Coordinates of C-alpha atoms and ligand atoms in Angstrom, one line a residue:
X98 CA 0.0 0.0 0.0
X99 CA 1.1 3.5 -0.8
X100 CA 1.4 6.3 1.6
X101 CA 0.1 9.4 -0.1
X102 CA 0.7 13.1 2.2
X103 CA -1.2 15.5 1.5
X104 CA 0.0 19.4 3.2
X105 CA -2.7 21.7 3.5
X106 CA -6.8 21.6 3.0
X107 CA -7.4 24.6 0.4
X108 CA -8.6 24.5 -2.7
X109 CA -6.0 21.9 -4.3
X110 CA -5.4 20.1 -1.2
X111 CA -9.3 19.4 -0.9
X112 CA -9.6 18.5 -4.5
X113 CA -6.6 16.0 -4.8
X114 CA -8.1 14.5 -1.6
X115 CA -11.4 14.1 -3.3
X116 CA -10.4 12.0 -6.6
X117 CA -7.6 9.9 -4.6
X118 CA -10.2 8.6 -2.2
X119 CA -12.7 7.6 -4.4
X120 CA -10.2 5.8 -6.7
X121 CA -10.5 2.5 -5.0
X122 CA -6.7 2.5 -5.6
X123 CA -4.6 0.6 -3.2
X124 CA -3.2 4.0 -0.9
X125 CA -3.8 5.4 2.4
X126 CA -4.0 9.0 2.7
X127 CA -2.4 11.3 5.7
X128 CA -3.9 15.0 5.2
X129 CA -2.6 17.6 7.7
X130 CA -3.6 21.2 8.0
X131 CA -3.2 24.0 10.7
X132 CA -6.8 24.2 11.2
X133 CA -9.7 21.7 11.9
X134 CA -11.4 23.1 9.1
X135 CA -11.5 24.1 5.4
X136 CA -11.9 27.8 4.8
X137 CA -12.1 29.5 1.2
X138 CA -9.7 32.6 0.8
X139 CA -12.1 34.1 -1.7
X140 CA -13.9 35.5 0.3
X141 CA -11.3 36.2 3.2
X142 CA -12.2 40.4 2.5
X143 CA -15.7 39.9 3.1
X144 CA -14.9 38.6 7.0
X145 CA -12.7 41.3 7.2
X146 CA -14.9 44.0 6.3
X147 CA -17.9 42.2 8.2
X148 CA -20.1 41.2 5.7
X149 CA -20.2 38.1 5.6
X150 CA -19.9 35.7 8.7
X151 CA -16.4 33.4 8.9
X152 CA -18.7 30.3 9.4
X153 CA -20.0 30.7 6.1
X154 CA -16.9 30.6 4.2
X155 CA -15.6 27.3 6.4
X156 CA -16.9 23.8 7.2
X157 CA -14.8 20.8 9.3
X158 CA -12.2 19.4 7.2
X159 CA -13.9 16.3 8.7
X160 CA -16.4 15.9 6.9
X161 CA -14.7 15.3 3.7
X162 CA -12.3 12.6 5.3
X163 CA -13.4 9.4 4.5
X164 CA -11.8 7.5 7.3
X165 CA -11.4 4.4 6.1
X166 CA -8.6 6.1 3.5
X167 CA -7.4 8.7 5.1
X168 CA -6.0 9.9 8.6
X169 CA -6.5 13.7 9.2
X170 CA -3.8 15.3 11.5
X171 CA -4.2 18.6 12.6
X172 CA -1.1 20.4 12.7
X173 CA 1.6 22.8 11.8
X174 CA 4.1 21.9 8.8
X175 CA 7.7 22.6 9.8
X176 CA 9.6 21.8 6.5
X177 CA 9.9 18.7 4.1
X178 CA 13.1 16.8 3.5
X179 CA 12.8 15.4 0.0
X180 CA 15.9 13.2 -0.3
X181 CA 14.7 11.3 2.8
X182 CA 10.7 11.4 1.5
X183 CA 9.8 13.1 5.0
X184 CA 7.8 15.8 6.6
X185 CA 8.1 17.4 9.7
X186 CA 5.1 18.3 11.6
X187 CA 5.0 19.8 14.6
X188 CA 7.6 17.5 17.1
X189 CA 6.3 14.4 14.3
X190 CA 8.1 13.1 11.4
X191 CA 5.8 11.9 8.6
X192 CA 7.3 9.2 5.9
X193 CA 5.6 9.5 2.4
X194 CA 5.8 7.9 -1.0
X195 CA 4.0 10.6 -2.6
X196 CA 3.7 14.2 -1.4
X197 CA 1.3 16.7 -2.5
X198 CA 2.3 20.2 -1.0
X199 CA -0.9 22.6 -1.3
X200 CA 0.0 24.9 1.7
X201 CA -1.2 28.3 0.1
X202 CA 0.1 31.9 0.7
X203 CA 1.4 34.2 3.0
X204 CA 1.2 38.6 2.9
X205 CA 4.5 39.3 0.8
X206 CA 5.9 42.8 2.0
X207 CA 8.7 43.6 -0.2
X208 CA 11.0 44.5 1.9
X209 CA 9.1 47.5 2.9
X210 CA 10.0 48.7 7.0
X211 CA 7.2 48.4 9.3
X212 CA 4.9 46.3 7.4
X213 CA 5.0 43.4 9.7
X214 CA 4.9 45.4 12.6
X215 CA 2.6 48.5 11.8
X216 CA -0.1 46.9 9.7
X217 CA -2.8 44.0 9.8
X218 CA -2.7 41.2 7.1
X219 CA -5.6 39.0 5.4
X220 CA -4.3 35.9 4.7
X221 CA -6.4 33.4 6.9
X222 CA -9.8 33.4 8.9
X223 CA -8.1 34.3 11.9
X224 CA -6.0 37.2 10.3
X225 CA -9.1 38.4 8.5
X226 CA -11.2 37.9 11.8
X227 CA -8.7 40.1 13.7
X228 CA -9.2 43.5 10.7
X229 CA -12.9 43.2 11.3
X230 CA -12.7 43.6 15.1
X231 CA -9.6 45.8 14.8
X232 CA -12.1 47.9 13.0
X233 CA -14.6 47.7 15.3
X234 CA -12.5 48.8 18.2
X235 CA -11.6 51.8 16.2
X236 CA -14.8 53.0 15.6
X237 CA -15.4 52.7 19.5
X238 CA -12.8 54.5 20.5
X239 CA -13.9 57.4 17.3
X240 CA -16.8 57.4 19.8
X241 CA -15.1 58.3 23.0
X242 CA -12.0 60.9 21.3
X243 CA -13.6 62.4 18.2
X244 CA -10.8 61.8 16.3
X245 CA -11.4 61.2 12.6
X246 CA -8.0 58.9 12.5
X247 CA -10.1 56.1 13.9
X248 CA -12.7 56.5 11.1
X249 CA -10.1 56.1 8.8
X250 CA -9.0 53.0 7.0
X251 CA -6.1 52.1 5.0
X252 CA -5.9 49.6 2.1
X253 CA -2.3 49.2 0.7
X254 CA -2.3 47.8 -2.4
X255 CA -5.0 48.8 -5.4
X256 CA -4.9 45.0 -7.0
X257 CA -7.3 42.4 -7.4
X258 CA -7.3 41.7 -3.1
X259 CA -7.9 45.4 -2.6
X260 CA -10.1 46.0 -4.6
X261 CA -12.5 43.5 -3.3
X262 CA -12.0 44.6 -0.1
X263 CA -12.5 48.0 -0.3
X264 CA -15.8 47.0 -2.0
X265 CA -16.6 45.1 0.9
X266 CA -15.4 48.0 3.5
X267 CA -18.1 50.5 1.8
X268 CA -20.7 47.9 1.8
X269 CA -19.5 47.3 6.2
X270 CA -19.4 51.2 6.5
X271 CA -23.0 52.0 7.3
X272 CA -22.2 48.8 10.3
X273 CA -19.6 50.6 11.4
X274 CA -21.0 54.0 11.1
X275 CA -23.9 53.1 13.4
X276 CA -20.9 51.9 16.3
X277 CA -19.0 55.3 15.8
X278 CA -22.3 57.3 15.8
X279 CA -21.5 59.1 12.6
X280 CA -23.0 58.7 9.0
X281 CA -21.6 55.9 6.5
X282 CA -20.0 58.9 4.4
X283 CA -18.0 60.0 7.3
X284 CA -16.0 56.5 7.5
X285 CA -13.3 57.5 5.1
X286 CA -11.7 54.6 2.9
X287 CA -8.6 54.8 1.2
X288 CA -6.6 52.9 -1.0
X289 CA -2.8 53.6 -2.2
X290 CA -1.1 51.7 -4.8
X291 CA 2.3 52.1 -6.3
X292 CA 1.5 51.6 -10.4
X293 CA -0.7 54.2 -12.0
X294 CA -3.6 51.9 -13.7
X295 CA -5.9 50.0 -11.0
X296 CA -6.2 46.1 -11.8
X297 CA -3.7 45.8 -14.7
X298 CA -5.4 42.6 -15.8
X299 CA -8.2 43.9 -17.0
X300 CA -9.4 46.3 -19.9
X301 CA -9.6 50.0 -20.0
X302 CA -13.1 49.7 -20.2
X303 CA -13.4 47.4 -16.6
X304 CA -11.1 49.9 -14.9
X305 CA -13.0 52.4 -15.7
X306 CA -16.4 50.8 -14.5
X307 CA -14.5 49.8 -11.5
X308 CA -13.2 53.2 -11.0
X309 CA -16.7 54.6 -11.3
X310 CA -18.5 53.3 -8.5
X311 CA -15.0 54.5 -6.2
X312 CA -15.6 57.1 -7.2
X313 CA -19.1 57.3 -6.5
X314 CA -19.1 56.0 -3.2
X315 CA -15.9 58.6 -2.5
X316 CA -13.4 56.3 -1.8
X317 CA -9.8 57.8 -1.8
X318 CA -8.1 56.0 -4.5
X319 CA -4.4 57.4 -4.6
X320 CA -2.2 55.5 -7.6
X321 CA 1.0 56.5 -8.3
X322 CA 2.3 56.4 -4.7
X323 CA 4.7 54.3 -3.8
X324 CA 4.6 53.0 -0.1
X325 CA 8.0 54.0 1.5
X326 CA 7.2 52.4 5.3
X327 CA 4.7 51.8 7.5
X328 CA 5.0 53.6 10.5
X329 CA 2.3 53.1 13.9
X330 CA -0.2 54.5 12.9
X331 CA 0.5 55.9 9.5
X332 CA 1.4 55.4 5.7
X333 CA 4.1 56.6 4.4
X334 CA 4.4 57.1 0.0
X335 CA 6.0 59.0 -2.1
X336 CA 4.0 61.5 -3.5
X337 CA 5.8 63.1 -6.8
X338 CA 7.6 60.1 -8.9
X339 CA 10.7 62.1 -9.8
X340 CA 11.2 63.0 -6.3
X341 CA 12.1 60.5 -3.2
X342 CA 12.0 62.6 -0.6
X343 CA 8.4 64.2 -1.6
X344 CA 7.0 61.8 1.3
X345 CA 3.7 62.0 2.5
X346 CA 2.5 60.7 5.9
X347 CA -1.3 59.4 5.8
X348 CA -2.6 58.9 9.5
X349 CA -5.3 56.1 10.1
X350 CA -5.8 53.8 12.9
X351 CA -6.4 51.0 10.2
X352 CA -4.2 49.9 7.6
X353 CA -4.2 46.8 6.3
X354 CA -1.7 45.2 4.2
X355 CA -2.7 43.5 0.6
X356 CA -0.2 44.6 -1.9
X357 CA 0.7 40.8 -2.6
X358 CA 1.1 37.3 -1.9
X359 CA 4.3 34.8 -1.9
X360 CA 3.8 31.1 -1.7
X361 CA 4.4 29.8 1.7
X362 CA 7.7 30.2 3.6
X363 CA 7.9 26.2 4.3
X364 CA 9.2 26.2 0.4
X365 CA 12.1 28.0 0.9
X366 CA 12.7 26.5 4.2
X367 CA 12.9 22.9 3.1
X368 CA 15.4 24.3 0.2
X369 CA 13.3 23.9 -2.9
X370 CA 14.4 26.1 -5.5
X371 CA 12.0 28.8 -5.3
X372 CA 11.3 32.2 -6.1
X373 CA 8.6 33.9 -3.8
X374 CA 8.1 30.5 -2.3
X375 CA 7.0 29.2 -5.3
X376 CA 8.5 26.5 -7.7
X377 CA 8.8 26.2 -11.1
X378 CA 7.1 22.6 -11.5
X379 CA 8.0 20.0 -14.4
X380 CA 4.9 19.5 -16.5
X381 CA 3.4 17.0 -14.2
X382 CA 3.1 19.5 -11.5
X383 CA 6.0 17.7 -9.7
X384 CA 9.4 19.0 -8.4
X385 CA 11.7 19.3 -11.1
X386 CA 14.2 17.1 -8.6
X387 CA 12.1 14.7 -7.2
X388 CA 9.1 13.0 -9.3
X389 CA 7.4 12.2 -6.6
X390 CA 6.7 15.7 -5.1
X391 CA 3.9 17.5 -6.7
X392 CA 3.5 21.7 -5.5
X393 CA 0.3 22.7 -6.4
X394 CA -1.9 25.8 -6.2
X395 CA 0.0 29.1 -5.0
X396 CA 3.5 27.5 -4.0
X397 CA 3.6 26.5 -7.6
X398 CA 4.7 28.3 -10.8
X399 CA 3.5 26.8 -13.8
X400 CA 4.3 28.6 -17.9
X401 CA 1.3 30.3 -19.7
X402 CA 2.8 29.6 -23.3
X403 CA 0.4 32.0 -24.2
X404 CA 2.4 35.1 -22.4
X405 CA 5.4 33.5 -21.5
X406 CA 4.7 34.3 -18.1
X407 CA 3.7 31.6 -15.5
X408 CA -0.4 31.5 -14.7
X409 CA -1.7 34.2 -11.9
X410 CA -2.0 32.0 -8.4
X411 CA -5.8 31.2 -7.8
X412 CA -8.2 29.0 -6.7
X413 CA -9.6 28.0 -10.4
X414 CA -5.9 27.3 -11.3
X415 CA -5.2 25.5 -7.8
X416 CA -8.6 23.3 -7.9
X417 CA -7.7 22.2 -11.8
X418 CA -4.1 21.3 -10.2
X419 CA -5.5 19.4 -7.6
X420 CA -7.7 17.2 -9.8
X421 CA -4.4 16.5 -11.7
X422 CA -2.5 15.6 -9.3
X423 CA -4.8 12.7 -7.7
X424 CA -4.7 11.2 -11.5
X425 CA -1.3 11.5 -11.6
X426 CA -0.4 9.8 -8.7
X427 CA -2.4 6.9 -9.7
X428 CA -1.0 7.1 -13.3
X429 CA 2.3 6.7 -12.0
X430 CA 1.6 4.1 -9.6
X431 CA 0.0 2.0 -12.4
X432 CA 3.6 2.8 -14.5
X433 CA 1.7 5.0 -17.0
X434 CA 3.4 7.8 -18.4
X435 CA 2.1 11.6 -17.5
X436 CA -0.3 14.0 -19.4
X437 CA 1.3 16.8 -19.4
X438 CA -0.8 19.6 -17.1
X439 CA -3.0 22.0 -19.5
X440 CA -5.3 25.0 -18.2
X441 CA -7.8 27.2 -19.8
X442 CA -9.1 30.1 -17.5
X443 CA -12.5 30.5 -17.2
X444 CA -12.0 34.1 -16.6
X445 CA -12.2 36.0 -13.5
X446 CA -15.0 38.0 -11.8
X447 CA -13.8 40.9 -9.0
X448 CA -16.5 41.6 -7.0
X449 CA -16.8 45.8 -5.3
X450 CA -19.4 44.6 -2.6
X451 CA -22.3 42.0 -2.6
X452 CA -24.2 43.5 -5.7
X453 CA -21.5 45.0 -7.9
X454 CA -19.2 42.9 -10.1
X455 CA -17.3 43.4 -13.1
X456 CA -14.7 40.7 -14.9
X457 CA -14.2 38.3 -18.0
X458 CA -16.0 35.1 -18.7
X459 CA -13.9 33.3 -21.7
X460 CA -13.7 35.8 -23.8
X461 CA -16.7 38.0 -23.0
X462 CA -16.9 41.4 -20.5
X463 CA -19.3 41.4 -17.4
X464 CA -20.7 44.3 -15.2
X465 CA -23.2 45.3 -12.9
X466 CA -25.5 42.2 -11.6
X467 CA -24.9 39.5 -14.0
X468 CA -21.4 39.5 -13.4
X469 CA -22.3 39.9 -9.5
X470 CA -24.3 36.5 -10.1
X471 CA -21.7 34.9 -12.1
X472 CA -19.3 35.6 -9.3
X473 CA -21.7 34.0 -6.9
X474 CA -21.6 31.2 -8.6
X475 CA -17.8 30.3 -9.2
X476 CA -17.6 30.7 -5.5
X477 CA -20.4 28.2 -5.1
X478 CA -18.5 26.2 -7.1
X479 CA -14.9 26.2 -5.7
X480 CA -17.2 25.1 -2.4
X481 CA -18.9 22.2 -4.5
X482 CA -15.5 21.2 -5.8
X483 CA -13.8 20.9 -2.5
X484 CA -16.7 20.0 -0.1
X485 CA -19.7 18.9 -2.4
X486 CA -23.3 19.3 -2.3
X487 CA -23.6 18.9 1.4
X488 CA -21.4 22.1 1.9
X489 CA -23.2 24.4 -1.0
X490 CA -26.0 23.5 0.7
X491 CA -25.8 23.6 4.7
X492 CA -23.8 27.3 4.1
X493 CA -27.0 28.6 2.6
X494 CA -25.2 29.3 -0.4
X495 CA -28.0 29.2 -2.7
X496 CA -29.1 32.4 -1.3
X497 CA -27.1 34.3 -2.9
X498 CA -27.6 37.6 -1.8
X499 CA -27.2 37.1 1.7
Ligands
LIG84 C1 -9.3 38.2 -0.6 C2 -9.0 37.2 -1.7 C3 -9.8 37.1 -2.8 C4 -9.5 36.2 -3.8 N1 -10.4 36.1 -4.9 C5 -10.2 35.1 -5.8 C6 -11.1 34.9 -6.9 O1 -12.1 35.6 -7.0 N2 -10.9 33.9 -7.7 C7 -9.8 33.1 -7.6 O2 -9.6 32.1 -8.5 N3 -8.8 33.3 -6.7 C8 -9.0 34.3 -5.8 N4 -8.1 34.5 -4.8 C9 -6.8 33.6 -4.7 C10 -7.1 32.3 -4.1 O3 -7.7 32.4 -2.9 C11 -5.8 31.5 -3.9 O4 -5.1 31.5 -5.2 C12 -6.1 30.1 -3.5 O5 -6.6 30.1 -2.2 C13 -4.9 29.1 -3.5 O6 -5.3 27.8 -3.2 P1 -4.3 26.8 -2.5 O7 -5.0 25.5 -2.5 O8 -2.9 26.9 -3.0 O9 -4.2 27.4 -1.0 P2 -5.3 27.7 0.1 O10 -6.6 27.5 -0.4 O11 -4.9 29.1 0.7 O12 -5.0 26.6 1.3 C14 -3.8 26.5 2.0 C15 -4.1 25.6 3.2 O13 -2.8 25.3 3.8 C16 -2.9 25.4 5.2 N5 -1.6 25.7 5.7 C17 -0.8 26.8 5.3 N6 0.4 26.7 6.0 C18 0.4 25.6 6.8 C19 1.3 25.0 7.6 N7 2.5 25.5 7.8 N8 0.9 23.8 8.3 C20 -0.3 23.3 8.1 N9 -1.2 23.9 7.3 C21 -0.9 25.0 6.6 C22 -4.0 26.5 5.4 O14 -4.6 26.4 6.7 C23 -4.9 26.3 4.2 O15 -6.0 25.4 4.6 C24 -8.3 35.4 -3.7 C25 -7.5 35.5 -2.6 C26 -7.8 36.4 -1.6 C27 -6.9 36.6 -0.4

């Protein structure tokens, strides 16, 4: 029998799990994860900003196990030795014939001083738990001093992660509002990014629909500023581009980091060759110095030959990689030779609050409600694909306005 380890219960985590069990193949399974529970990063902005509730975007890891196949441990992955097929988990060391490594990403800060220490991050449940009552507390304490630095919030970072979330914040404003005893208008969002165009991934004609509704609902979109440091309590950017000491301090009593992701620090650790903890996989997904290592979803790096540039990290790319994986396994264990890994994008859908949506679905442009629904409905389906029908179903998700 083959001993298949699987790091990490996201998206491609889940979804490997899912087609290994039910292939009747002759493995048992070891899946280990930090939490007790799945959660989907999607929609990490809309705990943050308090619109939607965490247990809605979770459900118990359990309930996906099937025990007879696989043995869930709940814990915290150290580092992987490769030559010696291990993995260290907390004070345990874990022997595997395959391993699937699907442990997600961390805040990336470039570099930049006082990001760690001087602004919040949204990279988990917890972390994006922890904004929404940082939030809270602020608009307490606006209550008690008067001072408009506690109504205002910071979003670093104008990309596809920002945006959402400061779509979400205006949509949580009139909640917060009503705790600081002011009017939603008065909670003032803003949003710095380095690059002048918002959402480079998109066409002129989504930015500018994008840029519209900031607009209208007057949040502060500076671009063009680089961020210098992060001091307590305030963000530092440059201001004029052909001067670098034109710096500008922006007081707020919320910032919150989402200028970028890396893969998780466990790659480097463990000494794959990596850049931003991710690895530049062989076709077959797998380490490019050991076959029988597959790095899936964001800790992997994987060649659009259509730009020469490898595929943005996301959960459609990470669930297709997960599928994959499971086959491949069980290709190799049956000695037949690899597919080599293919992916077509469906498109992405950035959603600016529960109602407003704009994106691309194959080859067509969305706005406005029907792209608002479509985005429902890839999210409900990243929940079918990992938990099935019993999730979709038992999170309510079918009401999708909630
Ligand atoms: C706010 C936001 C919005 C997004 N919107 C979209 C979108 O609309 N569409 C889209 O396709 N993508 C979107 N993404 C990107 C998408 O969420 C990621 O690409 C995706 O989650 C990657 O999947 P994964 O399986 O690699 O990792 P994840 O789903 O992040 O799972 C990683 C798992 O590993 C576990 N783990 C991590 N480290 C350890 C450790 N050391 N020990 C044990 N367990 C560990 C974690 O608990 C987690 O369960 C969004 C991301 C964010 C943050």
């Amino acid at each position: 029998m083959k001993e298949i380890v699987i790091l990490g219960a996201g998206y491609a985590g889940l979804r490997a799990l899912h087609v290994l069990q039910k292939s009747g193949a002759d493995i048992h399974i070891t899946l280990i994860d930090r939490n007790s529970y799945h959660y989907e990063s999607t929609s990490l902005h809309e705990v943050a900003a308090g619109t939607q509730k965490d247990e809605k975007i979770c459900y118990d890891i359990k309930d996906v196990v099937d025990t007879k196949k696989t043995t869930f441990i709940q814990g915290n992955v150290e580092k992987i030795d490769s030559d010696k097929k291990e993995v260290y988990v907390d004070q345990k060391t874990l022997s595997y014939d395959y391993l699937i490594v699907a442990l997600g990403f961390q805040s990336e800060s470039f570099g930049i001083p006082g990001v760690k220490e001087n602004s919040l991050e949204m990279v988990d449940v917890k972390t994006a738990d922890q904004v929404h009552r940082h939030i809270i507390e602020q608009m307490k304490q606006y209550k008690e001093t008067k001072n408009e630095e506690y109504l205002r919030i910071v979003v670093c970072g104008a990309g596809f992660t920002g945006i959402e979330l400061v779509g979400a914040l205006v949509e949580g404003s009139k909640a917060f509002a009503d705790i600081a005893g002011v009017k939603p208008e008065d909670i003032q969002i803003y949003c710095v990014e380095a690059v002048d165009k918002i959402l480079p991934m998109f066409s002129d004609r989504l930015g500018q629909y994008c840029l519209k509704y900031l607009d209208k609902w007057d949040v502060k979109l500076l671009t063009g500023k680089p961020i210098k440091k992060v001091e307590p309590g305030a963000v530092v950017y440059q201001n004029s581009k052909d001067n670098e000491n034109d710096l500008v301090a922006l007081n707020a009593k919320t910032i919150i980091w989402t200028t970028g992701v890396s893969g998780s620090h466990v790659i480097g650790d463990s000494g794959f060759e990596e850049r931003r903890g991710r690895v530049m996989v062989k076709p077959n997904l797998t380490d490019p110095k050991h076959d029988d290592v597959y790095l899936l979803g964001d800790v992997s790096a994987v060649m659009d030959p259509s730009s020469n540039r490898p595929y943005p990290t996301t959960a459609q790319i990470a669930l297709k990689m997960g599928s994959y994986a499971g086959k491949d396994i069980l290709n190799q264990m049956k000695g037949k030779p690899s597919e080599p890994f293919s992916f077509k994008s469906l498109g992405s859908v950035a959603s600016i609050g529960n109602t407003h949506a704009f994106g691309v679905v194959g080859k067509t442009e969305v706005t406005a409600y029907p792209a608002s629904f479509i985005k429902k409905a890839i999210m409900d389906r990243s929940l079918f694909e990992t938990g099935g029908i019993k999730e979709v179903m038992s999170k309510g998700r079918f009401d999708l306005y909630h």
